[in-house]
Amino acid sequence: MVNEARPRVKEITIDQARERLARNPKAVLVDVREDLEWQKGHATQAIHLGKGVLERDLETTVPDPNAELIMYCGGGYRSVLTADNAQKMGYRNVYSLIGGYKGLVQAQWPMKTSG
């Protein structure tokens, strides 16, 4: 499924994500991992919409279909699927973060825990 969705999704690097978030204060970093993964650690400025609830909650959480969304998961697979689904829902400015949470940790991205 990921390989089928990947050609429809724009993937960006961590450096590109950092630039986009710095340039656009309204850009949204979306953590699509499971609740337990989120609680153990996530990017400081991220919002949490797990893959299982994304389609249900995205429109109320981020009502603007033109909002810049950068999805990340553990390693870059679930984020491709959620970015594809967000685009099917009418969002036009959606990206999947290459490397996901693991890549963010390696890049020493600011993190926090919840729980």
mmCIF file of C-alpha atoms in Angstrom:
data_model
loop_
_atom_site.group_PDB
_atom_site.id
_atom_site.type_symbol
_atom_site.label_atom_id
_atom_site.label_comp_id
_atom_site.label_asym_id
_atom_site.label_seq_id
_atom_site.Cartn_x
_atom_site.Cartn_y
_atom_site.Cartn_z
ATOM 1 C CA MET A 1 0.000 0.000 0.000
ATOM 2 C CA VAL A 2 2.836 2.391 0.796
ATOM 3 C CA ASN A 3 4.502 1.754 -2.567
ATOM 4 C CA GLU A 4 1.176 2.398 -4.292
ATOM 5 C CA ALA A 5 0.647 5.700 -2.423
ATOM 6 C CA ARG A 6 4.241 6.973 -2.551
ATOM 7 C CA PRO A 7 4.097 8.379 -6.140
ATOM 8 C CA ARG A 8 1.112 10.547 -5.126
ATOM 9 C CA VAL A 9 2.824 11.970 -2.033
ATOM 10 C CA LYS A 10 5.490 14.666 -1.777
ATOM 11 C CA GLU A 11 8.240 13.530 0.576
ATOM 12 C CA ILE A 12 10.601 16.007 2.219
ATOM 13 C CA THR A 13 13.792 15.745 4.233
ATOM 14 C CA ILE A 14 14.214 16.872 7.822
ATOM 15 C CA ASP A 15 16.176 19.926 6.644
ATOM 16 C CA GLN A 16 13.364 20.826 4.242
ATOM 17 C CA ALA A 17 10.812 20.401 7.044
ATOM 18 C CA ARG A 18 12.865 22.650 9.311
ATOM 19 C CA GLU A 19 12.963 25.327 6.574
ATOM 20 C CA ARG A 20 9.228 25.060 5.871
ATOM 21 C CA LEU A 21 8.287 25.325 9.545
ATOM 22 C CA ALA A 22 10.598 28.326 10.013
ATOM 23 C CA ARG A 23 9.249 30.058 6.913
ATOM 24 C CA ASN A 24 5.569 29.360 7.559
ATOM 25 C CA PRO A 25 4.457 29.762 11.202
ATOM 26 C CA LYS A 26 1.069 28.270 10.270
ATOM 27 C CA ALA A 27 2.596 25.029 8.954
ATOM 28 C CA VAL A 28 1.568 22.034 11.038
ATOM 29 C CA LEU A 29 3.831 19.141 11.993
ATOM 30 C CA VAL A 30 1.541 16.137 12.479
ATOM 31 C CA ASP A 31 2.629 13.044 14.425
ATOM 32 C CA VAL A 32 0.564 10.119 13.080
ATOM 33 C CA ARG A 33 1.999 7.442 15.372
ATOM 34 C CA GLU A 34 0.068 5.493 18.001
ATOM 35 C CA ASP A 35 -0.777 7.078 21.373
ATOM 36 C CA LEU A 36 1.895 5.127 23.267
ATOM 37 C CA GLU A 37 4.591 6.167 20.778
ATOM 38 C CA TRP A 38 3.493 9.817 21.117
ATOM 39 C CA GLN A 39 3.597 9.672 24.911
ATOM 40 C CA LYS A 40 7.152 8.279 24.924
ATOM 41 C CA GLY A 41 8.417 11.213 22.858
ATOM 42 C CA HIS A 42 7.497 13.548 20.021
ATOM 43 C CA ALA A 43 8.625 16.710 18.287
ATOM 44 C CA THR A 44 7.971 19.689 20.558
ATOM 45 C CA GLN A 45 5.779 21.620 18.099
ATOM 46 C CA ALA A 46 3.891 18.593 16.705
ATOM 47 C CA ILE A 47 0.208 17.888 17.073
ATOM 48 C CA HIS A 48 -0.941 14.298 17.486
ATOM 49 C CA LEU A 49 -3.431 12.710 15.118
ATOM 50 C CA GLY A 50 -2.816 8.974 15.094
ATOM 51 C CA LYS A 51 -3.205 7.139 11.812
ATOM 52 C CA GLY A 52 -6.326 5.440 13.168
ATOM 53 C CA VAL A 53 -8.201 8.711 13.814
ATOM 54 C CA LEU A 54 -6.712 11.030 11.203
ATOM 55 C CA GLU A 55 -9.601 10.852 8.747
ATOM 56 C CA ARG A 56 -12.102 11.415 11.559
ATOM 57 C CA ASP A 57 -10.321 14.332 13.260
ATOM 58 C CA LEU A 58 -8.220 16.157 10.643
ATOM 59 C CA GLU A 59 -10.944 18.487 9.373
ATOM 60 C CA THR A 60 -11.823 19.718 12.871
ATOM 61 C CA THR A 61 -8.185 19.972 14.017
ATOM 62 C CA VAL A 62 -6.893 21.670 10.841
ATOM 63 C CA PRO A 63 -9.953 23.064 9.017
ATOM 64 C CA ASP A 64 -7.993 24.913 6.304
ATOM 65 C CA PRO A 65 -7.487 22.634 3.255
ATOM 66 C CA ASN A 66 -4.645 24.932 2.153
ATOM 67 C CA ALA A 67 -2.718 24.516 5.416
ATOM 68 C CA GLU A 68 0.804 23.176 5.044
ATOM 69 C CA LEU A 69 0.869 19.750 6.724
ATOM 70 C CA ILE A 70 4.022 17.747 7.379
ATOM 71 C CA MET A 71 3.194 14.212 8.505
ATOM 72 C CA TYR A 72 5.657 12.021 10.358
ATOM 73 C CA CYS A 73 5.520 8.535 11.829
ATOM 74 C CA GLY A 74 8.153 6.181 13.214
ATOM 75 C CA GLY A 75 10.158 5.664 10.049
ATOM 76 C CA GLY A 76 8.333 7.184 7.082
ATOM 77 C CA TYR A 77 5.728 4.604 6.024
ATOM 78 C CA ARG A 78 2.514 5.472 7.888
ATOM 79 C CA SER A 79 3.141 9.133 7.076
ATOM 80 C CA VAL A 80 3.003 8.340 3.345
ATOM 81 C CA LEU A 81 -0.388 6.674 3.827
ATOM 82 C CA THR A 82 -1.778 9.490 5.966
ATOM 83 C CA ALA A 83 -0.469 12.170 3.588
ATOM 84 C CA ASP A 84 -2.169 10.333 0.720
ATOM 85 C CA ASN A 85 -5.440 10.163 2.671
ATOM 86 C CA ALA A 86 -5.249 13.844 3.627
ATOM 87 C CA GLN A 87 -4.863 14.705 -0.061
ATOM 88 C CA LYS A 88 -7.906 12.557 -0.870
ATOM 89 C CA MET A 89 -9.771 14.598 1.757
ATOM 90 C CA GLY A 90 -8.962 17.793 -0.163
ATOM 91 C CA TYR A 91 -5.798 19.003 1.558
ATOM 92 C CA ARG A 92 -3.491 20.421 -1.088
ATOM 93 C CA ASN A 93 -0.251 21.175 0.727
ATOM 94 C CA VAL A 94 0.695 17.870 2.363
ATOM 95 C CA TYR A 95 4.126 16.302 2.843
ATOM 96 C CA SER A 96 5.525 13.122 4.350
ATOM 97 C CA LEU A 97 8.724 13.405 6.374
ATOM 98 C CA ILE A 98 11.456 11.050 5.182
ATOM 99 C CA GLY A 99 12.920 9.162 8.133
ATOM 100 C CA GLY A 100 10.104 10.000 10.538
ATOM 101 C CA TYR A 101 10.592 10.154 14.293
ATOM 102 C CA LYS A 102 13.822 8.161 14.144
ATOM 103 C CA GLY A 103 15.268 10.712 11.739
ATOM 104 C CA LEU A 104 14.113 13.606 13.924
ATOM 105 C CA VAL A 105 15.847 12.093 16.944
ATOM 106 C CA GLN A 106 19.068 11.586 14.945
ATOM 107 C CA ALA A 107 18.856 15.219 13.791
ATOM 108 C CA GLN A 108 18.531 16.305 17.436
ATOM 109 C CA TRP A 109 15.120 17.874 16.813
ATOM 110 C CA PRO A 110 13.625 19.354 20.030
ATOM 111 C CA MET A 111 11.537 16.664 21.725
ATOM 112 C CA LYS A 112 9.218 16.274 24.697
ATOM 113 C CA THR A 113 7.149 13.535 26.309
ATOM 114 C CA SER A 114 3.488 13.364 27.317
ATOM 115 C CA GLY A 115 1.885 11.180 29.872
#
